Amino acid sequence: MSAPTLREAPRTARPAPAPAAPAPAAPRFSLARLRRLFLEVVKFGVVGGSGVAVNLVVFNLLLHGLSSGPMTATVLASCVAMGTNYLGFRFFAYRDRASRTKRQIVLFFAFSGIGVAMESLLFYAGYHGAGMSGPLGSNIAKALSIVLASAFRFLVYRTWVFQHDARRH
């Protein structure tokens, strides 16, 4: 018998390697995705907050300063805020999304119109239904109606109006 050389394979069989354990599933919401969503909510809040301020100032000017009717004041104030919000969303909050198109503008104002209708109905319920008709009560009713309608607006703006441009990703 000769001594084994370095090139010869060992004479004992090696056991087959155990199958690798499956990799853990990636979390549905990664940290980066949560961060992007958080920043989006913050930007939406900045634009929305300025829109709320515009909405409340115009509302109070019309209702308490110029003695307009409460429903006229709420609808007009919401429409003025809608215009300022479009500019804020388009050029600040969602500036990284698809470029301005006729479709985007139409969707924004269509969904905003639905938001104004929701806000007006909620305001009507508070102002007339709950008796929130004084200066403080009308502002509380208006603020609550804005907040509730804003949840709808956030979802539709980010989902259908200011969509991500697939070519950029």
Tab-separated table of N, CA and C in Angstrom:
chain	number	residue	atom	x	y	z
A	1	MET	N	0.814	-1.170	0.000
A	1	MET	CA	0.000	0.000	0.000
A	1	MET	C	0.858	1.233	0.000
A	2	SER	N	0.418	2.205	-0.769
A	2	SER	CA	1.199	3.430	-0.827
A	2	SER	C	0.522	4.506	0.005
A	3	ALA	N	1.265	5.488	0.368
A	3	ALA	CA	0.722	6.601	1.172
A	3	ALA	C	-0.148	7.483	0.277
A	4	PRO	N	-1.273	7.972	0.831
A	4	PRO	CA	-2.146	8.817	-0.005
A	4	PRO	C	-1.445	10.124	-0.349
A	5	THR	N	-1.690	10.572	-1.540
A	5	THR	CA	-1.137	11.862	-1.958
A	5	THR	C	-2.172	12.951	-1.700
A	6	LEU	N	-1.719	14.157	-1.839
A	6	LEU	CA	-2.617	15.282	-1.568
A	6	LEU	C	-3.766	15.371	-2.556
A	7	ARG	N	-3.584	14.765	-3.708
A	7	ARG	CA	-4.613	14.872	-4.734
A	7	ARG	C	-5.705	13.833	-4.583
A	8	GLU	N	-5.500	12.845	-3.829
A	8	GLU	CA	-6.501	11.794	-3.703
A	8	GLU	C	-7.605	12.219	-2.754
A	9	ALA	N	-8.812	11.806	-3.074
A	9	ALA	CA	-9.967	12.106	-2.222
A	9	ALA	C	-9.919	11.201	-1.013
A	10	PRO	N	-10.381	11.668	0.114
A	10	PRO	CA	-10.423	10.804	1.289
A	10	PRO	C	-11.338	9.617	1.024
A	11	ARG	N	-11.040	8.524	1.685
A	11	ARG	CA	-11.771	7.286	1.440
A	11	ARG	C	-13.047	7.173	2.249
A	12	THR	N	-13.274	8.084	3.188
A	12	THR	CA	-14.503	8.011	3.984
A	12	THR	C	-15.552	8.937	3.380
A	13	ALA	N	-16.771	8.521	3.415
A	13	ALA	CA	-17.872	9.317	2.839
A	13	ALA	C	-18.298	10.400	3.836
A	14	ARG	N	-18.591	11.540	3.316
A	14	ARG	CA	-19.085	12.642	4.146
A	14	ARG	C	-20.610	12.633	4.137
A	15	PRO	N	-21.215	12.989	5.263
A	15	PRO	CA	-22.684	13.043	5.255
A	15	PRO	C	-23.163	14.224	4.405
A	16	ALA	N	-24.315	14.032	3.815
A	16	ALA	CA	-24.898	15.099	2.983
A	16	ALA	C	-25.241	16.296	3.867
A	17	PRO	N	-25.025	17.505	3.348
A	17	PRO	CA	-25.335	18.678	4.178
A	17	PRO	C	-26.842	18.764	4.451
A	18	ALA	N	-27.157	19.234	5.627
A	18	ALA	CA	-28.573	19.395	5.992
A	18	ALA	C	-29.175	20.529	5.162
A	19	PRO	N	-30.446	20.374	4.790
A	19	PRO	CA	-31.065	21.451	4.004
A	19	PRO	C	-31.078	22.750	4.823
A	20	ALA	N	-30.852	23.840	4.127
A	20	ALA	CA	-30.811	25.146	4.803
A	20	ALA	C	-32.211	25.513	5.289
A	21	ALA	N	-32.235	26.119	6.452
A	21	ALA	CA	-33.517	26.575	6.990
A	21	ALA	C	-34.028	27.715	6.119
A	22	PRO	N	-35.328	27.760	5.897
A	22	PRO	CA	-35.861	28.850	5.066
A	22	PRO	C	-35.561	30.195	5.720
A	23	ALA	N	-35.253	31.163	4.875
A	23	ALA	CA	-34.971	32.509	5.380
A	23	ALA	C	-36.254	33.099	5.962
A	24	PRO	N	-36.128	33.833	7.052
A	24	PRO	CA	-37.341	34.433	7.608
A	24	PRO	C	-37.939	35.406	6.605
A	25	ALA	N	-39.250	35.420	6.563
A	25	ALA	CA	-39.950	36.311	5.634
A	25	ALA	C	-39.652	37.756	6.005
A	26	ALA	N	-39.438	38.563	4.980
A	26	ALA	CA	-39.180	39.983	5.234
A	26	ALA	C	-40.445	40.612	5.805
A	27	PRO	N	-40.272	41.490	6.764
A	27	PRO	CA	-41.469	42.128	7.310
A	27	PRO	C	-42.173	42.914	6.218
A	28	ARG	N	-43.478	42.921	6.288
A	28	ARG	CA	-44.274	43.595	5.259
A	28	ARG	C	-43.921	45.072	5.201
A	29	PHE	N	-43.769	45.696	6.339
A	29	PHE	CA	-43.391	47.094	6.395
A	29	PHE	C	-41.953	47.178	6.884
A	30	SER	N	-41.054	47.459	5.978
A	30	SER	CA	-39.663	47.608	6.375
A	30	SER	C	-39.494	48.952	7.073
A	31	LEU	N	-38.388	49.105	7.724
A	31	LEU	CA	-38.093	50.347	8.421
A	31	LEU	C	-38.053	51.519	7.438
A	32	ALA	N	-37.468	51.300	6.278
A	32	ALA	CA	-37.396	52.365	5.269
A	32	ALA	C	-38.793	52.742	4.787
A	33	ARG	N	-39.640	51.759	4.609
A	33	ARG	CA	-41.008	52.030	4.154
A	33	ARG	C	-41.800	52.779	5.227
A	34	LEU	N	-41.626	52.397	6.473
A	34	LEU	CA	-42.294	53.115	7.565
A	34	LEU	C	-41.799	54.553	7.661
A	35	ARG	N	-40.508	54.750	7.444
A	35	ARG	CA	-39.940	56.101	7.472
A	35	ARG	C	-40.538	56.961	6.361
A	36	ARG	N	-40.623	56.400	5.140
A	36	ARG	CA	-41.226	57.142	4.022
A	36	ARG	C	-42.678	57.491	4.309
A	37	LEU	N	-43.427	56.546	4.868
A	37	LEU	CA	-44.823	56.803	5.196
A	37	LEU	C	-44.925	57.881	6.269
A	38	PHE	N	-44.062	57.826	7.269
A	38	PHE	CA	-44.055	58.841	8.325
A	38	PHE	C	-43.786	60.228	7.738
A	39	LEU	N	-42.776	60.324	6.862
A	39	LEU	CA	-42.468	61.610	6.239
A	39	LEU	C	-43.624	62.098	5.372
A	40	GLU	N	-44.284	61.188	4.697
A	40	GLU	CA	-45.438	61.559	3.884
A	40	GLU	C	-46.564	62.101	4.761
A	41	VAL	N	-46.818	61.441	5.884
A	41	VAL	CA	-47.858	61.904	6.809
A	41	VAL	C	-47.494	63.277	7.369
A	42	VAL	N	-46.216	63.494	7.687
A	42	VAL	CA	-45.785	64.796	8.200
A	42	VAL	C	-45.994	65.880	7.151
A	43	LYS	N	-45.574	65.612	5.917
A	43	LYS	CA	-45.761	66.599	4.847
A	43	LYS	C	-47.247	66.855	4.601
A	44	PHE	N	-48.036	65.786	4.600
A	44	PHE	CA	-49.487	65.950	4.440
A	44	PHE	C	-50.026	66.820	5.568
A	45	GLY	N	-49.529	66.607	6.777
A	45	GLY	CA	-49.969	67.389	7.928
A	45	GLY	C	-49.590	68.857	7.823
A	46	VAL	N	-48.385	69.137	7.306
A	46	VAL	CA	-47.962	70.532	7.133
A	46	VAL	C	-48.874	71.241	6.141
A	47	VAL	N	-49.080	70.614	4.990
A	47	VAL	CA	-49.956	71.219	3.976
A	47	VAL	C	-51.387	71.261	4.496
A	48	GLY	N	-51.832	70.165	5.078
A	48	GLY	CA	-53.187	70.120	5.619
A	48	GLY	C	-53.388	71.131	6.736
A	49	GLY	N	-52.385	71.296	7.604
A	49	GLY	CA	-52.478	72.271	8.688
A	49	GLY	C	-52.607	73.693	8.170
A	50	SER	N	-51.833	74.005	7.128
A	50	SER	CA	-51.969	75.343	6.549
A	50	SER	C	-53.329	75.491	5.876
A	51	GLY	N	-53.822	74.407	5.288
A	51	GLY	CA	-55.160	74.432	4.686
A	51	GLY	C	-56.247	74.616	5.733
A	52	VAL	N	-56.065	73.987	6.891
A	52	VAL	CA	-57.017	74.157	7.998
A	52	VAL	C	-57.022	75.609	8.452
A	53	ALA	N	-55.836	76.200	8.549
A	53	ALA	CA	-55.752	77.612	8.960
A	53	ALA	C	-56.472	78.505	7.958
A	54	VAL	N	-56.219	78.292	6.667
A	54	VAL	CA	-56.906	79.072	5.632
A	54	VAL	C	-58.407	78.856	5.742
A	55	ASN	N	-58.806	77.597	5.895
A	55	ASN	CA	-60.214	77.241	5.981
A	55	ASN	C	-60.888	77.959	7.152
A	56	LEU	N	-60.269	77.913	8.319
A	56	LEU	CA	-60.865	78.531	9.503
A	56	LEU	C	-60.874	80.060	9.422
A	57	VAL	N	-59.822	80.652	8.880
A	57	VAL	CA	-59.782	82.116	8.755
A	57	VAL	C	-60.881	82.588	7.800
A	58	VAL	N	-60.972	81.960	6.646
A	58	VAL	CA	-62.006	82.353	5.671
A	58	VAL	C	-63.397	82.086	6.245
A	59	PHE	N	-63.568	80.938	6.900
A	59	PHE	CA	-64.852	80.596	7.515
A	59	PHE	C	-65.276	81.662	8.519
A	60	ASN	N	-64.375	82.022	9.423
A	60	ASN	CA	-64.714	83.026	10.442
A	60	ASN	C	-64.942	84.400	9.837
A	61	LEU	N	-64.161	84.760	8.847
A	61	LEU	CA	-64.364	86.035	8.163
A	61	LEU	C	-65.755	86.092	7.535
A	62	LEU	N	-66.143	85.024	6.863
A	62	LEU	CA	-67.445	84.992	6.207
A	62	LEU	C	-68.598	84.912	7.205
A	63	LEU	N	-68.492	83.983	8.167
A	63	LEU	CA	-69.608	83.755	9.093
A	63	LEU	C	-69.745	84.861	10.125
A	64	HIS	N	-68.672	85.196	10.783
A	64	HIS	CA	-68.761	86.144	11.895
A	64	HIS	C	-68.414	87.578	11.488
A	65	GLY	N	-67.607	87.739	10.430
A	65	GLY	CA	-67.235	89.086	10.005
A	65	GLY	C	-68.185	89.666	8.986
A	66	LEU	N	-68.584	88.863	8.016
A	66	LEU	CA	-69.454	89.351	6.936
A	66	LEU	C	-70.882	88.836	7.055
A	67	SER	N	-71.183	88.116	8.108
A	67	SER	CA	-72.527	87.597	8.388
A	67	SER	C	-73.114	86.741	7.268
A	68	SER	N	-72.269	85.938	6.623
A	68	SER	CA	-72.770	84.975	5.638
A	68	SER	C	-73.464	83.845	6.386
A	69	GLY	N	-74.249	83.084	5.686
A	69	GLY	CA	-74.898	81.922	6.282
A	69	GLY	C	-73.847	80.872	6.632
A	70	PRO	N	-74.131	80.033	7.616
A	70	PRO	CA	-73.126	79.044	8.043
A	70	PRO	C	-72.741	78.048	6.945
A	71	MET	N	-73.689	77.595	6.165
A	71	MET	CA	-73.363	76.623	5.119
A	71	MET	C	-72.606	77.287	3.975
A	72	THR	N	-72.978	78.507	3.641
A	72	THR	CA	-72.249	79.252	2.608
A	72	THR	C	-70.804	79.462	3.065
A	73	ALA	N	-70.649	79.871	4.313
A	73	ALA	CA	-69.309	80.126	4.851
A	73	ALA	C	-68.460	78.858	4.848
A	74	THR	N	-69.038	77.732	5.247
A	74	THR	CA	-68.241	76.504	5.307
A	74	THR	C	-67.863	76.010	3.925
A	75	VAL	N	-68.774	76.075	2.964
A	75	VAL	CA	-68.468	75.601	1.613
A	75	VAL	C	-67.435	76.510	0.940
A	76	LEU	N	-67.625	77.811	1.021
A	76	LEU	CA	-66.665	78.734	0.397
A	76	LEU	C	-65.279	78.624	1.037
A	77	ALA	N	-65.236	78.537	2.348
A	77	ALA	CA	-63.950	78.402	3.035
A	77	ALA	C	-63.250	77.108	2.622
A	78	SER	N	-64.008	76.043	2.507
A	78	SER	CA	-63.428	74.760	2.090
A	78	SER	C	-62.902	74.837	0.663
A	79	CYS	N	-63.597	75.541	-0.200
A	79	CYS	CA	-63.153	75.669	-1.594
A	79	CYS	C	-61.876	76.507	-1.702
A	80	VAL	N	-61.777	77.573	-0.926
A	80	VAL	CA	-60.549	78.375	-0.927
A	80	VAL	C	-59.390	77.523	-0.408
A	81	ALA	N	-59.616	76.797	0.662
A	81	ALA	CA	-58.566	75.927	1.212
A	81	ALA	C	-58.184	74.828	0.217
A	82	MET	N	-59.144	74.339	-0.542
A	82	MET	CA	-58.876	73.311	-1.546
A	82	MET	C	-57.849	73.824	-2.559
A	83	GLY	N	-58.012	75.044	-3.007
A	83	GLY	CA	-57.071	75.615	-3.966
A	83	GLY	C	-55.673	75.761	-3.393
A	84	THR	N	-55.575	76.263	-2.170
A	84	THR	CA	-54.248	76.414	-1.559
A	84	THR	C	-53.625	75.051	-1.262
A	85	ASN	N	-54.459	74.087	-0.903
A	85	ASN	CA	-53.941	72.744	-0.639
A	85	ASN	C	-53.384	72.099	-1.901
A	86	TYR	N	-54.051	72.312	-3.029
A	86	TYR	CA	-53.531	71.724	-4.271
A	86	TYR	C	-52.089	72.183	-4.494
A	87	LEU	N	-51.854	73.462	-4.353
A	87	LEU	CA	-50.503	73.991	-4.555
A	87	LEU	C	-49.513	73.374	-3.562
A	88	GLY	N	-49.914	73.259	-2.305
A	88	GLY	CA	-49.034	72.666	-1.296
A	88	GLY	C	-48.750	71.197	-1.546
A	89	PHE	N	-49.769	70.449	-1.920
A	89	PHE	CA	-49.565	69.025	-2.191
A	89	PHE	C	-48.727	68.831	-3.450
A	90	ARG	N	-49.029	69.583	-4.475
A	90	ARG	CA	-48.348	69.426	-5.756
A	90	ARG	C	-46.867	69.805	-5.676
A	91	PHE	N	-46.572	70.909	-4.986
A	91	PHE	CA	-45.201	71.413	-4.993
A	91	PHE	C	-44.407	71.129	-3.724
A	92	PHE	N	-45.046	70.549	-2.693
A	92	PHE	CA	-44.319	70.230	-1.467
A	92	PHE	C	-44.506	68.776	-1.062
A	93	ALA	N	-45.693	68.415	-0.661
A	93	ALA	CA	-45.906	67.087	-0.081
A	93	ALA	C	-45.691	65.955	-1.077
A	94	TYR	N	-46.159	66.131	-2.310
A	94	TYR	CA	-46.062	65.065	-3.303
A	94	TYR	C	-45.258	65.497	-4.528
A	95	ARG	N	-44.263	66.338	-4.333
A	95	ARG	CA	-43.482	66.815	-5.473
A	95	ARG	C	-42.654	65.706	-6.104
A	96	ASP	N	-42.427	64.619	-5.379
A	96	ASP	CA	-41.662	63.497	-5.926
A	96	ASP	C	-42.531	62.540	-6.733
A	97	ARG	N	-43.802	62.812	-6.793
A	97	ARG	CA	-44.718	61.918	-7.510
A	97	ARG	C	-44.837	62.350	-8.967
A	98	ALA	N	-45.677	61.670	-9.707
A	98	ALA	CA	-45.841	61.923	-11.136
A	98	ALA	C	-46.092	63.403	-11.419
A	99	SER	N	-45.619	63.837	-12.561
A	99	SER	CA	-45.766	65.250	-12.920
A	99	SER	C	-47.237	65.614	-13.126
A	100	ARG	N	-47.477	66.911	-13.068
A	100	ARG	CA	-48.844	67.419	-13.182
A	100	ARG	C	-49.436	67.035	-14.542
A	101	THR	N	-50.616	66.480	-14.481
A	101	THR	CA	-51.349	66.125	-15.693
A	101	THR	C	-52.779	66.594	-15.535
A	102	LYS	N	-53.501	66.626	-16.654
A	102	LYS	CA	-54.928	66.984	-16.582
A	102	LYS	C	-55.668	65.986	-15.698
A	103	ARG	N	-55.292	64.727	-15.824
A	103	ARG	CA	-55.934	63.677	-15.012
A	103	ARG	C	-55.728	63.946	-13.523
A	104	GLN	N	-54.504	64.311	-13.144
A	104	GLN	CA	-54.202	64.585	-11.744
A	104	GLN	C	-55.031	65.754	-11.224
A	105	ILE	N	-55.123	66.801	-12.007
A	105	ILE	CA	-55.883	67.981	-11.595
A	105	ILE	C	-57.365	67.639	-11.464
A	106	VAL	N	-57.894	66.924	-12.429
A	106	VAL	CA	-59.310	66.539	-12.382
A	106	VAL	C	-59.585	65.655	-11.170
A	107	LEU	N	-58.718	64.655	-10.936
A	107	LEU	CA	-58.911	63.774	-9.775
A	107	LEU	C	-58.812	64.553	-8.470
A	108	PHE	N	-57.835	65.461	-8.379
A	108	PHE	CA	-57.678	66.235	-7.151
A	108	PHE	C	-58.956	67.009	-6.850
A	109	PHE	N	-59.453	67.736	-7.821
A	109	PHE	CA	-60.634	68.560	-7.561
A	109	PHE	C	-61.910	67.729	-7.432
A	110	ALA	N	-61.990	66.590	-8.096
A	110	ALA	CA	-63.151	65.707	-7.916
A	110	ALA	C	-63.168	65.137	-6.497
A	111	PHE	N	-62.036	64.585	-6.057
A	111	PHE	CA	-61.982	64.034	-4.699
A	111	PHE	C	-62.074	65.134	-3.645
A	112	SER	N	-61.502	66.285	-3.944
A	112	SER	CA	-61.629	67.407	-3.008
A	112	SER	C	-63.076	67.848	-2.900
A	113	GLY	N	-63.780	67.820	-4.009
A	113	GLY	CA	-65.210	68.153	-3.990
A	113	GLY	C	-65.988	67.182	-3.107
A	114	ILE	N	-65.653	65.907	-3.206
A	114	ILE	CA	-66.280	64.911	-2.326
A	114	ILE	C	-65.914	65.219	-0.881
A	115	GLY	N	-64.657	65.595	-0.648
A	115	GLY	CA	-64.220	65.969	0.696
A	115	GLY	C	-64.974	67.190	1.221
A	116	VAL	N	-65.214	68.173	0.350
A	116	VAL	CA	-65.982	69.367	0.752
A	116	VAL	C	-67.407	68.961	1.115
A	117	ALA	N	-68.000	68.070	0.323
A	117	ALA	CA	-69.361	67.606	0.622
A	117	ALA	C	-69.391	66.873	1.970
A	118	MET	N	-68.402	65.996	2.213
A	118	MET	CA	-68.335	65.287	3.492
A	118	MET	C	-68.182	66.279	4.641
A	119	GLU	N	-67.254	67.211	4.459
A	119	GLU	CA	-66.991	68.210	5.487
A	119	GLU	C	-68.237	69.051	5.764
A	120	SER	N	-68.949	69.429	4.709
A	120	SER	CA	-70.154	70.249	4.866
A	120	SER	C	-71.261	69.490	5.590
A	121	LEU	N	-71.428	68.222	5.251
A	121	LEU	CA	-72.439	67.408	5.936
A	121	LEU	C	-72.098	67.236	7.414
A	122	LEU	N	-70.827	66.998	7.680
A	122	LEU	CA	-70.403	66.856	9.076
A	122	LEU	C	-70.573	68.177	9.837
A	123	PHE	N	-70.240	69.286	9.183
A	123	PHE	CA	-70.431	70.595	9.806
A	123	PHE	C	-71.916	70.841	10.076
A	124	TYR	N	-72.756	70.526	9.103
A	124	TYR	CA	-74.201	70.713	9.256
A	124	TYR	C	-74.706	69.926	10.470
A	125	ALA	N	-74.236	68.688	10.589
A	125	ALA	CA	-74.660	67.852	11.723
A	125	ALA	C	-74.232	68.472	13.048
A	126	GLY	N	-73.045	69.028	13.111
A	126	GLY	CA	-72.580	69.660	14.342
A	126	GLY	C	-73.263	70.992	14.613
A	127	TYR	N	-73.362	71.812	13.588
A	127	TYR	CA	-73.906	73.163	13.737
A	127	TYR	C	-75.410	73.130	14.027
A	128	HIS	N	-76.133	72.400	13.211
A	128	HIS	CA	-77.593	72.362	13.367
A	128	HIS	C	-78.042	71.204	14.258
A	129	GLY	N	-77.462	70.030	14.050
A	129	GLY	CA	-77.901	68.849	14.792
A	129	GLY	C	-77.469	68.851	16.247
A	130	ALA	N	-76.242	69.264	16.509
A	130	ALA	CA	-75.719	69.238	17.877
A	130	ALA	C	-75.777	70.612	18.537
A	131	GLY	N	-76.308	71.592	17.842
A	131	GLY	CA	-76.457	72.927	18.417
A	131	GLY	C	-75.150	73.674	18.634
A	132	MET	N	-74.141	73.372	17.824
A	132	MET	CA	-72.846	74.049	17.959
A	132	MET	C	-72.848	75.311	17.085
A	133	SER	N	-73.699	76.278	17.454
A	133	SER	CA	-73.914	77.421	16.572
A	133	SER	C	-73.284	78.725	17.042
A	134	GLY	N	-72.752	78.779	18.227
A	134	GLY	CA	-72.093	80.005	18.684
A	134	GLY	C	-70.719	80.132	18.066
A	135	PRO	N	-70.009	81.214	18.344
A	135	PRO	CA	-68.677	81.391	17.771
A	135	PRO	C	-67.720	80.237	18.121
A	136	LEU	N	-67.691	79.812	19.348
A	136	LEU	CA	-66.815	78.700	19.722
A	136	LEU	C	-67.343	77.385	19.163
A	137	GLY	N	-68.627	77.147	19.321
A	137	GLY	CA	-69.224	75.897	18.844
A	137	GLY	C	-69.099	75.726	17.340
A	138	SER	N	-69.285	76.811	16.592
A	138	SER	CA	-69.178	76.705	15.131
A	138	SER	C	-67.744	76.377	14.709
A	139	ASN	N	-66.776	76.916	15.435
A	139	ASN	CA	-65.378	76.609	15.110
A	139	ASN	C	-65.013	75.175	15.485
A	140	ILE	N	-65.561	74.688	16.568
A	140	ILE	CA	-65.331	73.285	16.941
A	140	ILE	C	-65.969	72.361	15.910
A	141	ALA	N	-67.200	72.679	15.513
A	141	ALA	CA	-67.871	71.867	14.496
A	141	ALA	C	-67.093	71.892	13.183
A	142	LYS	N	-66.602	73.053	12.818
A	142	LYS	CA	-65.838	73.191	11.575
A	142	LYS	C	-64.526	72.396	11.671
A	143	ALA	N	-63.805	72.537	12.772
A	143	ALA	CA	-62.532	71.832	12.943
A	143	ALA	C	-62.733	70.314	12.928
A	144	LEU	N	-63.750	69.829	13.619
A	144	LEU	CA	-64.020	68.383	13.622
A	144	LEU	C	-64.377	67.885	12.232
A	145	SER	N	-65.154	68.658	11.502
A	145	SER	CA	-65.533	68.238	10.151
A	145	SER	C	-64.310	68.193	9.239
A	146	ILE	N	-63.394	69.130	9.413
A	146	ILE	CA	-62.163	69.137	8.610
A	146	ILE	C	-61.321	67.903	8.925
A	147	VAL	N	-61.134	67.611	10.196
A	147	VAL	CA	-60.303	66.474	10.600
A	147	VAL	C	-60.879	65.166	10.060
A	148	LEU	N	-62.173	64.976	10.192
A	148	LEU	CA	-62.780	63.721	9.739
A	148	LEU	C	-62.703	63.575	8.222
A	149	ALA	N	-62.933	64.657	7.492
A	149	ALA	CA	-62.855	64.589	6.033
A	149	ALA	C	-61.407	64.436	5.558
A	150	SER	N	-60.449	64.864	6.362
A	150	SER	CA	-59.037	64.773	5.975
A	150	SER	C	-58.541	63.339	5.902
A	151	ALA	N	-59.083	62.450	6.686
A	151	ALA	CA	-58.689	61.038	6.606
A	151	ALA	C	-59.023	60.490	5.218
A	152	PHE	N	-60.208	60.821	4.731
A	152	PHE	CA	-60.608	60.435	3.376
A	152	PHE	C	-59.651	61.046	2.349
A	153	ARG	N	-59.373	62.331	2.494
A	153	ARG	CA	-58.510	63.027	1.541
A	153	ARG	C	-57.115	62.409	1.493
A	154	PHE	N	-56.538	62.109	2.653
A	154	PHE	CA	-55.199	61.521	2.686
A	154	PHE	C	-55.164	60.234	1.868
A	155	LEU	N	-56.131	59.377	2.089
A	155	LEU	CA	-56.143	58.087	1.387
A	155	LEU	C	-56.294	58.242	-0.120
A	156	VAL	N	-57.215	59.092	-0.563
A	156	VAL	CA	-57.430	59.199	-2.008
A	156	VAL	C	-56.331	59.997	-2.691
A	157	TYR	N	-55.784	61.004	-2.035
A	157	TYR	CA	-54.715	61.781	-2.669
A	157	TYR	C	-53.495	60.909	-2.912
A	158	ARG	N	-53.092	60.139	-1.905
A	158	ARG	CA	-51.876	59.344	-2.053
A	158	ARG	C	-52.101	58.121	-2.933
A	159	THR	N	-53.341	57.636	-2.998
A	159	THR	CA	-53.610	56.415	-3.762
A	159	THR	C	-53.900	56.694	-5.231
A	160	TRP	N	-54.711	57.721	-5.514
A	160	TRP	CA	-55.151	57.939	-6.885
A	160	TRP	C	-54.681	59.251	-7.508
A	161	VAL	N	-54.508	60.287	-6.724
A	161	VAL	CA	-54.195	61.589	-7.311
A	161	VAL	C	-52.700	61.767	-7.527
A	162	PHE	N	-51.923	61.636	-6.467
A	162	PHE	CA	-50.476	61.836	-6.547
A	162	PHE	C	-49.784	60.479	-6.482
A	163	GLN	N	-49.965	59.694	-7.526
A	163	GLN	CA	-49.395	58.356	-7.572
A	163	GLN	C	-47.896	58.436	-7.850
A	164	HIS	N	-47.192	57.368	-7.442
A	164	HIS	CA	-45.769	57.269	-7.768
A	164	HIS	C	-45.646	57.034	-9.259
A	165	ASP	N	-44.673	57.661	-9.876
A	165	ASP	CA	-44.364	57.439	-11.264
A	165	ASP	C	-43.550	56.157	-11.352
A	166	ALA	N	-44.107	55.114	-11.942
A	166	ALA	CA	-43.452	53.806	-11.962
A	166	ALA	C	-42.102	53.855	-12.703
A	167	ARG	N	-41.936	54.797	-13.629
A	167	ARG	CA	-40.676	54.874	-14.366
A	167	ARG	C	-39.524	55.338	-13.503
A	168	ARG	N	-39.803	55.978	-12.372
A	168	ARG	CA	-38.738	56.498	-11.509
A	168	ARG	C	-38.239	55.458	-10.519
A	169	HIS	N	-38.936	54.330	-10.385
A	169	HIS	CA	-38.555	53.339	-9.362
A	169	HIS	C	-37.986	52.105	-9.982
